[in-house]
Coordinates of C-alpha atoms and ligand atoms in Angstrom, one line a residue:
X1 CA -144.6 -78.3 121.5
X2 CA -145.7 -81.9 121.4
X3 CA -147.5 -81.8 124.9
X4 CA -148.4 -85.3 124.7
X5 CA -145.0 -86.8 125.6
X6 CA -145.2 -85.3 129.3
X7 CA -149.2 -85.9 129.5
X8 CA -148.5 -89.5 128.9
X9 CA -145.6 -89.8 131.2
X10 CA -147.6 -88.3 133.9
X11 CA -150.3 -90.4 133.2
X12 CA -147.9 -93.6 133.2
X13 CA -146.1 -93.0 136.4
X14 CA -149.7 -92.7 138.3
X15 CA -150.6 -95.7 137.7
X16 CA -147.0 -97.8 137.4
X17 CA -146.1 -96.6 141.2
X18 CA -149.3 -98.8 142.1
X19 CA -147.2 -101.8 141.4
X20 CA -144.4 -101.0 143.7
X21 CA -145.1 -101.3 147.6
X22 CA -143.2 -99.9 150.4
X23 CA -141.7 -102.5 151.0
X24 CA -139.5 -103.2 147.7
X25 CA -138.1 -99.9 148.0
X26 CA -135.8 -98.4 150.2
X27 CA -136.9 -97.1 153.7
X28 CA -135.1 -94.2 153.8
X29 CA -133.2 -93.7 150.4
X30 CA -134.9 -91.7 147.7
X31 CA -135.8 -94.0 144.5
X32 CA -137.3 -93.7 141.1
X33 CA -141.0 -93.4 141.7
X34 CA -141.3 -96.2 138.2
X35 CA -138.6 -97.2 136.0
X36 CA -135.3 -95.6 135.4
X37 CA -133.5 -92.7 137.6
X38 CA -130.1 -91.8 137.2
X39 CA -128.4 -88.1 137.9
X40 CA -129.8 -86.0 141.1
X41 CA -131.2 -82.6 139.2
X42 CA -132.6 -79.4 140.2
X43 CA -132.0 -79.9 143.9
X44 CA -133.0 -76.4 145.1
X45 CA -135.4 -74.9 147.4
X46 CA -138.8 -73.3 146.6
X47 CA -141.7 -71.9 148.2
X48 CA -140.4 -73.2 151.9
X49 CA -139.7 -77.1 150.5
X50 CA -136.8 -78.7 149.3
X51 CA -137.3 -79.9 145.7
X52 CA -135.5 -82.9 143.9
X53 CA -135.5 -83.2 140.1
X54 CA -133.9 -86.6 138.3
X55 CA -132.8 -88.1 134.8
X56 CA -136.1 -90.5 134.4
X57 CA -137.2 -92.8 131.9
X58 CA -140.8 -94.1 133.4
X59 CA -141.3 -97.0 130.7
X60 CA -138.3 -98.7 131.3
X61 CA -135.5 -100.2 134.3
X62 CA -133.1 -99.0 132.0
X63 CA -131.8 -95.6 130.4
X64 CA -133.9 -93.7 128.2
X65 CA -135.2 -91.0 125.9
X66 CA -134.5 -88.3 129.6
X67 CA -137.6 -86.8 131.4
X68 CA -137.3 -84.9 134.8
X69 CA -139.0 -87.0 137.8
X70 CA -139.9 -84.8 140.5
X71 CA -140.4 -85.0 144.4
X72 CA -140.8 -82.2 146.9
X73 CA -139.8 -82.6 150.9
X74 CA -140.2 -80.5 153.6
X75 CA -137.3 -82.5 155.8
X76 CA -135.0 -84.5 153.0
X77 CA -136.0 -87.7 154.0
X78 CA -139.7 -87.9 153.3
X79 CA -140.6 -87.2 150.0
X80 CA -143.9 -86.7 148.3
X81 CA -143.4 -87.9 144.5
X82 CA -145.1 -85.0 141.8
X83 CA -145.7 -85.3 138.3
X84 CA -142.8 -85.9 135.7
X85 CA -141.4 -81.8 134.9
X86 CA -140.2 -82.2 131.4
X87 CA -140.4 -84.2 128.8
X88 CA -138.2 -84.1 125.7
X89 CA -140.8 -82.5 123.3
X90 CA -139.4 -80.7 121.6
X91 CA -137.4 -80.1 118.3
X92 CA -134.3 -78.8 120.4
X93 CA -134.4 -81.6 123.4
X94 CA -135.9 -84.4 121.1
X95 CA -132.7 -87.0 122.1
X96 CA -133.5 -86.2 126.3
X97 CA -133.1 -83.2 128.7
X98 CA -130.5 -84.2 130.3
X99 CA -128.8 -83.1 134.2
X100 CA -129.1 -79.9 135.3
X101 CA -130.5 -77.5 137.9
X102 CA -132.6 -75.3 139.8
X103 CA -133.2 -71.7 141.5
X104 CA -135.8 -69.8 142.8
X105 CA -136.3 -66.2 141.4
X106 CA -136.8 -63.0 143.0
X107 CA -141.0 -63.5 141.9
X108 CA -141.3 -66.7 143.4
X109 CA -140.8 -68.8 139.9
X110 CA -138.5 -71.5 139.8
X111 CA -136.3 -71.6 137.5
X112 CA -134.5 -75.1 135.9
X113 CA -132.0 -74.8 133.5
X114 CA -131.2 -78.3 131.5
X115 CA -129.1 -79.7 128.6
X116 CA -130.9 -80.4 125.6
X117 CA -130.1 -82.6 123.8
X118 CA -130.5 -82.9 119.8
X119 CA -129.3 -84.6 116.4
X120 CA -126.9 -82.2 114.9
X121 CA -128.4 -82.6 111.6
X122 CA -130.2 -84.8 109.5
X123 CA -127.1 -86.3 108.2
X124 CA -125.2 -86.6 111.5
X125 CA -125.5 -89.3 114.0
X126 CA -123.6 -86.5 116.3
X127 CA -125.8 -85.0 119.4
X128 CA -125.3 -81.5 120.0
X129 CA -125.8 -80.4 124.0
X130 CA -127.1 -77.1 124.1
X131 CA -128.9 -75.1 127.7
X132 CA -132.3 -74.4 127.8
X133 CA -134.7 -73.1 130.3
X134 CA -138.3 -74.1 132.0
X135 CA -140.4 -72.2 134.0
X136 CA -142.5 -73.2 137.4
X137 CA -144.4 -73.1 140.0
X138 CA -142.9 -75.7 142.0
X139 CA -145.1 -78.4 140.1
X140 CA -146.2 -77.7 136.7
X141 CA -143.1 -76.4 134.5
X142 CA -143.3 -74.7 130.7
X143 CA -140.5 -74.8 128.9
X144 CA -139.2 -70.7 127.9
X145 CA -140.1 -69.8 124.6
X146 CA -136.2 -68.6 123.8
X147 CA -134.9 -71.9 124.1
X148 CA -131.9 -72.7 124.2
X149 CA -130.4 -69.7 126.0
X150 CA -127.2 -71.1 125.7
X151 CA -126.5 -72.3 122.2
X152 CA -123.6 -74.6 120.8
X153 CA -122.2 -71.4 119.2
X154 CA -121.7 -69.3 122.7
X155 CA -118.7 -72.7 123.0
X156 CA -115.5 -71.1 123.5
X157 CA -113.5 -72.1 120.4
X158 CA -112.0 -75.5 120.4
X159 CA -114.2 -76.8 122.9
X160 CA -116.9 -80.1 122.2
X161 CA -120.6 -79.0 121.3
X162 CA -121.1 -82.7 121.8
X163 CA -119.9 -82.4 125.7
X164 CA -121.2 -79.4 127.3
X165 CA -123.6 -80.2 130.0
X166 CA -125.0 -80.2 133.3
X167 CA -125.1 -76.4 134.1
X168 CA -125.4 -75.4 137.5
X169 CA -127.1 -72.3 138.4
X170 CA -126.3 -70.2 141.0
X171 CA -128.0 -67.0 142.7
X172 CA -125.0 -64.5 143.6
X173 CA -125.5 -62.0 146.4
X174 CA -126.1 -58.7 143.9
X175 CA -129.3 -60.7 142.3
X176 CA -127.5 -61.9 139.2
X177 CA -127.1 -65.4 138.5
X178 CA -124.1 -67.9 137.8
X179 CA -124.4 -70.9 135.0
X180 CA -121.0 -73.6 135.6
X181 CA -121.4 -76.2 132.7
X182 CA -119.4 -79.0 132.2
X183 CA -117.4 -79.8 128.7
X184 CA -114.6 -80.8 127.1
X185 CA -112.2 -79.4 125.1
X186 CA -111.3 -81.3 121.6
X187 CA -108.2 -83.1 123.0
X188 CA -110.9 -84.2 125.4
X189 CA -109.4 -82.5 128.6
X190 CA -112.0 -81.5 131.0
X191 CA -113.0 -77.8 131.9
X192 CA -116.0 -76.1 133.5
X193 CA -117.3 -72.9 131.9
X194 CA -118.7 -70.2 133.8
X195 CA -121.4 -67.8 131.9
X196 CA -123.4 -64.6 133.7
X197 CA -126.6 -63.5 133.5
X198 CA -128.2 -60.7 135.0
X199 CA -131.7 -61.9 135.0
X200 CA -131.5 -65.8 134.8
X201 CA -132.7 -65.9 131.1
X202 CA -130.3 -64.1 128.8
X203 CA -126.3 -65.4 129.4
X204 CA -123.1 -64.5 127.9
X205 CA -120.0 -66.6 128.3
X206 CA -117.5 -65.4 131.2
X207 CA -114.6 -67.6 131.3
X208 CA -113.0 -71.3 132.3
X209 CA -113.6 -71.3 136.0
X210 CA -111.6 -74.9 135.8
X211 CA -109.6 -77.0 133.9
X212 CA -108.5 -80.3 134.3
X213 CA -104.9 -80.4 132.9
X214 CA -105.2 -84.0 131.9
X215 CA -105.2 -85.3 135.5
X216 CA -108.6 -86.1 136.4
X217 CA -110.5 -88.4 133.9
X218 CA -111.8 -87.0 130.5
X219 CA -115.3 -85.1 130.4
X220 CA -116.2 -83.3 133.9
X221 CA -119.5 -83.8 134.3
X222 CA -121.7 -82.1 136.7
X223 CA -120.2 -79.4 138.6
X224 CA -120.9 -78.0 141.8
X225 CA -120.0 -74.8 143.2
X226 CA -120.2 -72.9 146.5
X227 CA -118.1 -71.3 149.7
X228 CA -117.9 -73.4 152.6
X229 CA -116.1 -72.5 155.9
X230 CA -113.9 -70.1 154.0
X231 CA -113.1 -72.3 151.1
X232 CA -113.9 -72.8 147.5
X233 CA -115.4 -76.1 146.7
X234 CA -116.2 -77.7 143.0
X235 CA -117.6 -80.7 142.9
X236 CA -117.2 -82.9 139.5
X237 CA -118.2 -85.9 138.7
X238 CA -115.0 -87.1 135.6
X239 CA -115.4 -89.8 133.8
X240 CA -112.6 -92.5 132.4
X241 CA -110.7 -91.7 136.1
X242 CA -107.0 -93.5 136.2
X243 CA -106.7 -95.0 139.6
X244 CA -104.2 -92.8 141.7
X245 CA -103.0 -94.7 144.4
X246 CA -106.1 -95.4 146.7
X247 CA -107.6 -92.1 146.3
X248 CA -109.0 -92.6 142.8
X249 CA -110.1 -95.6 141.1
X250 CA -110.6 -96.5 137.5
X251 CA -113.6 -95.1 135.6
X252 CA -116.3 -92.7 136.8
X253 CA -115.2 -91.0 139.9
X254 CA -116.1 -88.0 142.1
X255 CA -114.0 -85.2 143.0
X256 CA -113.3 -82.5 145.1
X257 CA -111.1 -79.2 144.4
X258 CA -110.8 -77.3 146.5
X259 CA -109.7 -73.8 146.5
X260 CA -110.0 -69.6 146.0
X261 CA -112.4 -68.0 143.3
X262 CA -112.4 -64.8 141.5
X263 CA -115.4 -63.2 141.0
X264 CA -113.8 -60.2 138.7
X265 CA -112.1 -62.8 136.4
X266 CA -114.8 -65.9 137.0
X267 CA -111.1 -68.4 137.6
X268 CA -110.9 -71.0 140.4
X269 CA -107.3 -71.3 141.5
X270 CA -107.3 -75.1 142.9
X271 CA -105.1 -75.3 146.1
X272 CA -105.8 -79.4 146.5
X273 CA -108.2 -82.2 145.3
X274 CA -109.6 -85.6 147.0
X275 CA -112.3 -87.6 146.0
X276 CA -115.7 -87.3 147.6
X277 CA -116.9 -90.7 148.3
X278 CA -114.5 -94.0 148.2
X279 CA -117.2 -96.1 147.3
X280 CA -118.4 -97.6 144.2
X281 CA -121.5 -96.1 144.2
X282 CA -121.8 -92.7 144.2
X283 CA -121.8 -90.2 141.2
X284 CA -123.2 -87.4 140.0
X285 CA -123.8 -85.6 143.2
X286 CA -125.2 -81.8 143.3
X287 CA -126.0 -79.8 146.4
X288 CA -128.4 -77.4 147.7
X289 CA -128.1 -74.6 150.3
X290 CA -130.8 -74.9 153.3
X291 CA -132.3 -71.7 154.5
X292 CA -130.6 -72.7 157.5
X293 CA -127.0 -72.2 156.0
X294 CA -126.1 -75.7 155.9
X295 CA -124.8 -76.8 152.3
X296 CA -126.3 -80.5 151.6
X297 CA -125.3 -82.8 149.0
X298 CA -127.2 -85.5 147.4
X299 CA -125.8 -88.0 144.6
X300 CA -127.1 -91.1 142.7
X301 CA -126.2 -93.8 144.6
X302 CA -125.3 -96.1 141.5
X303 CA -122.3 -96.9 138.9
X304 CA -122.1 -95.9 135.4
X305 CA -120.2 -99.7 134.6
X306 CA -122.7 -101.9 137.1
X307 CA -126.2 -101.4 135.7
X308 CA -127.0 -104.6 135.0
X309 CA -126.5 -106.0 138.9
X310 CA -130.0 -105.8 140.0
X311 CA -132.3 -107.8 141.2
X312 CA -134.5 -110.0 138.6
X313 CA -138.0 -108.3 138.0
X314 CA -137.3 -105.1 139.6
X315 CA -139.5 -102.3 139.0
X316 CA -137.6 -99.5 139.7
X317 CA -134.0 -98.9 139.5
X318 CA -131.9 -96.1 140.7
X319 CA -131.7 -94.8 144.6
X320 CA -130.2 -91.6 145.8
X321 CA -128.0 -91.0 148.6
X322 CA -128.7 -90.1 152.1
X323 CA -128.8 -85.9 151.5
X324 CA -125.3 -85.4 152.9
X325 CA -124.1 -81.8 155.2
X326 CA -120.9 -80.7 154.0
X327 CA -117.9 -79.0 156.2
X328 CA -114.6 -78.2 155.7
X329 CA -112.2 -79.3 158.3
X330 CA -108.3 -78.8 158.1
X331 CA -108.9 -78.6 154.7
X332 CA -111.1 -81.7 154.1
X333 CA -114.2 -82.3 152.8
X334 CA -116.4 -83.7 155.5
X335 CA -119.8 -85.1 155.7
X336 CA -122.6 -86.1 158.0
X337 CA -126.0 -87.7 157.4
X338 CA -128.5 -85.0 157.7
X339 CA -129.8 -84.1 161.2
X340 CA -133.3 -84.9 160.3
X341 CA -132.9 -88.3 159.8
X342 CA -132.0 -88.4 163.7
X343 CA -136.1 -87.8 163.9
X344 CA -136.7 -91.4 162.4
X345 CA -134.8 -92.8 164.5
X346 CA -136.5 -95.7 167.1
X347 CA -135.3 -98.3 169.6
X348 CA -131.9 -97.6 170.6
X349 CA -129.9 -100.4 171.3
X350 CA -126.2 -99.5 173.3
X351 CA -123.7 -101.4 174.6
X352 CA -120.2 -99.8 175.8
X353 CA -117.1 -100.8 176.3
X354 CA -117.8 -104.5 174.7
X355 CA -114.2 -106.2 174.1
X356 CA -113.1 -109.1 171.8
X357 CA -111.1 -110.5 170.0
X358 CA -113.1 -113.3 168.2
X359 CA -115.8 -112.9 165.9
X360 CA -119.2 -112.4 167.9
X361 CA -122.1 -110.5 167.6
X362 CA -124.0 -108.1 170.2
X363 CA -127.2 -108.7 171.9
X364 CA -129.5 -106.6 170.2
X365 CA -127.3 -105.5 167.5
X366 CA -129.4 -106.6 164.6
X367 CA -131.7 -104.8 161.4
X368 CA -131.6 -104.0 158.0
X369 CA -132.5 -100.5 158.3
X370 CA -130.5 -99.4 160.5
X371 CA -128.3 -96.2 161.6
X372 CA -125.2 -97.5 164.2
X373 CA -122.3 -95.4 165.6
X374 CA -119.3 -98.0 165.9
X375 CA -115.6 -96.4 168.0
X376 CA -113.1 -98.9 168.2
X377 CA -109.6 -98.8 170.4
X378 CA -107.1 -101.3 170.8
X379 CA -106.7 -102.4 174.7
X380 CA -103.5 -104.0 174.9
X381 CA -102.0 -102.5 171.8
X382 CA -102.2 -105.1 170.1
X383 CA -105.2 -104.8 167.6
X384 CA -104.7 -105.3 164.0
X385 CA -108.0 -105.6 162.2
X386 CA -111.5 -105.0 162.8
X387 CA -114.6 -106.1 161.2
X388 CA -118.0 -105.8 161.0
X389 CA -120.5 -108.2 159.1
X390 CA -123.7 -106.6 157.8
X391 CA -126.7 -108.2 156.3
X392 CA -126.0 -111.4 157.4
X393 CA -128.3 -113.9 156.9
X394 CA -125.8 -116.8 157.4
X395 CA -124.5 -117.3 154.0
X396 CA -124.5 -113.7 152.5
X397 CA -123.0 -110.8 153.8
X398 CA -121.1 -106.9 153.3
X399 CA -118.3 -106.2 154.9
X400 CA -116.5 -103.3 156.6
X401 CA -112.9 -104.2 157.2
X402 CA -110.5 -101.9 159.1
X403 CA -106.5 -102.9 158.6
X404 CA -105.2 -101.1 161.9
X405 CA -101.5 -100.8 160.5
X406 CA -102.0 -100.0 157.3
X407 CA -104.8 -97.8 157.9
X408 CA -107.0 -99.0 155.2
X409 CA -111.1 -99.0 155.4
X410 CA -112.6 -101.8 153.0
X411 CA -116.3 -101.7 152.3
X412 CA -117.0 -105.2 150.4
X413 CA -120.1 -106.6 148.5
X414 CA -117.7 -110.1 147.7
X415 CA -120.0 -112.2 150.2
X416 CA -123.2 -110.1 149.0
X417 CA -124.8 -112.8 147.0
X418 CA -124.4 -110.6 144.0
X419 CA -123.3 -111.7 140.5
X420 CA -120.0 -112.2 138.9
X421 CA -119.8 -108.9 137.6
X422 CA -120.9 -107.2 140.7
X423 CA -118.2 -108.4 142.8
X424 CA -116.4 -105.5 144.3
X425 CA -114.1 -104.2 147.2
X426 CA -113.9 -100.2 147.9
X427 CA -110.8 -99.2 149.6
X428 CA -109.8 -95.9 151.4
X429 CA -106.8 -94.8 152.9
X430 CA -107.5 -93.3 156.7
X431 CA -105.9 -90.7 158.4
X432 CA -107.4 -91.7 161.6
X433 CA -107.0 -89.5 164.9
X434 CA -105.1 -91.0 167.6
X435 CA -105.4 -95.1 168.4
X436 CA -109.4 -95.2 168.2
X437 CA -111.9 -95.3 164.8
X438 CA -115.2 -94.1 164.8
X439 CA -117.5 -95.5 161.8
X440 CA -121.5 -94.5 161.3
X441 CA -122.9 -96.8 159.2
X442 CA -126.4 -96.1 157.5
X443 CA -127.8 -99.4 156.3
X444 CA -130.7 -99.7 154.7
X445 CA -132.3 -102.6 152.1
X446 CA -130.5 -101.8 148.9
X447 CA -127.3 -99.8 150.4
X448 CA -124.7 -99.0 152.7
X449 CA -123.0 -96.2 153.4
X450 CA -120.3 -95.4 155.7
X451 CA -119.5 -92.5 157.3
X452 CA -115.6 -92.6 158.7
X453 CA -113.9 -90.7 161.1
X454 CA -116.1 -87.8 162.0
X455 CA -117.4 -87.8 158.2
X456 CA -113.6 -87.6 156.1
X457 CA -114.0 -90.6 154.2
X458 CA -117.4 -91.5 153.4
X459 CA -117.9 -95.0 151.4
X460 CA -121.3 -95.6 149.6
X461 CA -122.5 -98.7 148.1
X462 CA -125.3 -100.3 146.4
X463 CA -126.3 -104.2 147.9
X464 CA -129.1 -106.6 146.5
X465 CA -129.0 -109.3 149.5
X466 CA -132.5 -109.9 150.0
X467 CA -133.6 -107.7 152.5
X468 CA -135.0 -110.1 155.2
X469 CA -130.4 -110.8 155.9
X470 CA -130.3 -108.6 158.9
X471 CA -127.7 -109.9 160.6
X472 CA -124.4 -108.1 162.2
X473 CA -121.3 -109.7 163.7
X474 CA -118.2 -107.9 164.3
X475 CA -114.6 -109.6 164.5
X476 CA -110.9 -108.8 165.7
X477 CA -107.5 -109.4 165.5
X478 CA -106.3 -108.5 168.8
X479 CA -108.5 -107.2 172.0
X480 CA -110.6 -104.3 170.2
X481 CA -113.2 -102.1 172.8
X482 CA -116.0 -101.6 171.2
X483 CA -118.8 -98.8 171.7
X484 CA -121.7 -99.3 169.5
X485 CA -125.1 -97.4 169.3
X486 CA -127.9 -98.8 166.7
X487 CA -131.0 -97.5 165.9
X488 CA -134.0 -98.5 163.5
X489 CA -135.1 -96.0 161.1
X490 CA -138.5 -96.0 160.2
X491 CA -139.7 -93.4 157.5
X492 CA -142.7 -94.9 155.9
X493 CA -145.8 -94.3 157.2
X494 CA -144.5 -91.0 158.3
X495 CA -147.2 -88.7 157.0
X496 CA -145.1 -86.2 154.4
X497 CA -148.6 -85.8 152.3
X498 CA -148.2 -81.8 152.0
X499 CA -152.0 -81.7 151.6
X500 CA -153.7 -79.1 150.0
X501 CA -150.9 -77.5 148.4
X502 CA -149.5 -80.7 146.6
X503 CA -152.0 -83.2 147.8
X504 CA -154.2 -85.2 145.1
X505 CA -152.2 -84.6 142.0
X506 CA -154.5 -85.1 139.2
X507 CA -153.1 -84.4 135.7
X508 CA -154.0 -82.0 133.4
X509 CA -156.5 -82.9 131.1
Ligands
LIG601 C1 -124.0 -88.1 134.4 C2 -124.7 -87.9 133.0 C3 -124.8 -86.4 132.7 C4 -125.9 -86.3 131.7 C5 -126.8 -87.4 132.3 C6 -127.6 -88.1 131.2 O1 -124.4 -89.3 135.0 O2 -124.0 -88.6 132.0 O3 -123.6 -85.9 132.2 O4 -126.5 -85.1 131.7 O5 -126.0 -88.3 133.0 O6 -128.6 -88.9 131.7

């Protein structure tokens, strides 16, 4: 093993986060500690903290050769950055160690399992995706000597050795241990493939827990998998989507099936499907259970087709969602910003019962990192749009539209000062209870993401207004009431140093 890759790595991120202040990252959104972060990986939880794992390249803003950044949190929101996990040293992950995730053992170790990634041959420009394991003690990781554990030969005939990532581990009540990996089989329909292990280190293929039909995109990336509230869930990220109405939109998407699972024959039967978030910018997402029960989700706040829209000179790029509780209501897929943030919350500003039926904004009602409950109701019955302006600063701003008769929620980043290419309108269809709409928006300097109707329709998007535009009007058509709660959240400065235990990283010599 070429050891050198991950000592210089470590040694590069140490000193490359010194160039990026508070300040030009987001307050409460998780970001790349230097350089590049795409996928969410290895969100698990070890030794009493949560951990959070992510593709990395430290050298550069953009994609690269894939390391595993690394962060530990007691709470989800504060995170202490620690050193890089893996770096792609050797033979078998030489082209990246790419998405995957993490448990922890009976012993105590923690246990990631990731796609390596490798040139076929010497002759071939094709990458072969085989699963491989590390080894760790919640900070220092050693990759297992029988690497890969799952080779490109234990593929079920017919299906891609050149798409079959992303495995997600999971710890099942008798002490064995689930692997879900995402492929593709060669008419490039997407499938997830469940294999078993007994012990977490030697696997043997089950069966196809999923498969797509044809229906939802091409590869399925990144499955999820877990009971919720009676229900099966699997969470997959597609790529190459075709719009379906307002429910899907082109290209990569996120989607939810939901359903009943075998455990005798390892098969998912799928009783019905939405997406997971209507917004542009959310992908990729994995979860974690808390020792608490809850089932939290986390995704990369970020699109595959937008990478270029950043802001010029930026030193990091790539931000994670607010870690998201799940439910299942009626059926649906719900979420809720996690309760801890409610403990970063400061200066509440509250106004009830506010009507209008011009454009106007709130005494008080103001910030760029903000977290605001919004119900609206028509009074006379006569309402047909409201609207509310967000980082204003009197030129720029992002808007949340809602079309009372058709139903439709629009998150829009038209007026966000952003670039040609960034120009983009996210649309949802609401099934909205009764004649009011309830909206909790979490705004912060780089994102927004909206939270609708109790949680079912959740929009996420990434904004590059500069982050002194903190202004909010809202706007009707009609006379709208208007409840409104806002808070500030302030996260930095909050001391999240673990001390002893994590404190004063220093890297090996
Ligand atoms: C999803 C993805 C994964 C892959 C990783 C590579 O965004 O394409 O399928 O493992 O990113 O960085």
């Amino acid at each position: 093993m070429d050891n050198s890759l991950l000592e210089k790595a470590k040694l590069y991120e140490l000193e490359a986060e010194k160039k990026i202040s508070d300040i030009e990252r987001p307050e409460l959104h998780f970001s790349a500690r230097t350089g590049w972060m795409n996928d969410p990986n290895g969100f698990s939880f070890c030794h009493g903290k949560y951990h959070l794992f992510y593709q990395y390249y430290p050298y550069d803003t953009h994609w690269g050769p894939m390391h595993w950044g690394h962060a530990a949190s007691s709470d989800l929101i504060c995170w202490e950055y620690l050193p890089v996990a893996l770096a792609p040293d050797m033979v078998y992950d030489c082209e990246g160690c790419f998405s995957g995730s993490a448990v922890e053992l009976q012993d105590g170790r923690h246990l990631i399992m990731y796609t390596a990634v490798s040139r076929e041959n010497d002759k071939s420009d094709n990458n072969v995706q085989q699963q491989c394991l590390a080894i760790g003690d919640g900070v220092r990781y050693e990759k297992y000597e029988n690497n890969p554990v799952i080779k490109s030969t234990d593929v079920p005939e017919d299906f891609s050795i050149y798409d079959f990532r992303d495995p997600k581990l999971i710890k099942v009540a008798d002490g064995s241990y689930l692997s879900l990996i995402g492929s593709m089989k060669a008419d490039r329909d997407g499938q997830v493939l469940l294999y078993t292990s007994k012990d977490g280190f030697c696997w043997s293929f089950k069966s196809i827990l999923a498969t797509n039909g044809h229906r939802f995109g091409t590869m399925w990336e990144c499955p999820d998998f877990f009971e919720l509230d009676g229900k099966w869930v699997l969470l997959i990220s597609p790529t190459e989507m075709q719009a379906s109405d307002m429910e899907y939109p082109n290209g990569h998407g996120t989607l939810c099936l939901m359903g009943e699972y075998d455990a005798i024959t390892g098969k998912f039967t799928e009783e019905s499907d939405q997406a997971v978030d209507y917004g542009i910018d959310f992908y990729a997402m994995q979860t974690v259970k808390a020792p608490d029960g809850r089932q939290i989700m986390i995704g990369w706040l970020q699109n595959w087709d937008t990478l270029n829209i950043r802001p010029d000179g930026c030193k990091w790029f790539g931000q994670m969602s607010i870690p998201r509780e799940l439910s299942v209501v009626n059926g649906r897929l719900c979420q809720s910003p996690i309760r801890e943030l409610l403990n970063y919350r400061q200066n509440e500003v509250r106004h009830e019962g506010v009507i209008s039926d011009e454009e106007l904004s709130i005494r008080g009602i103001e910030g760029r990192v903000i977290d605001m409950t919004i119900n609206v109701s028509s009074v006379e019955n006569d309402l047909s749009f409201f609207d509310v302006k967000l980082a204003c600063d009197g030129h720029f701003y992002t808007e949340l539209k809602y079309d009372f008769a058709e139903s439709i929620l629009k998150l829009s980043r038209m007026h966000s000062g952003i670039g040609i290419a960034g120009l983009h309108e996210s649309c949802c269809k609401v099934d909205r209870d009764g004649e009011s709409i309830d909206f909790r928006i979490i705004l912060d300097r780089y994102s927004v993401e909206v939270f609708a109707c109790g949680g079912r329709y959740v929009l996420s998007m990434a904004i590059w207004t500069e982050p002194t535009a903190g202004g909010i009007s809202f706007a009707a058509k009609g006379k709208a009431n208007i409840d409104v709660v806002k808070y500030d959240i302030v996260s930095h400065g909050v001391d999240c140093d673990f001390g002893d235990e994590y404190g004063n990283i220093q890297c090996e010599e």
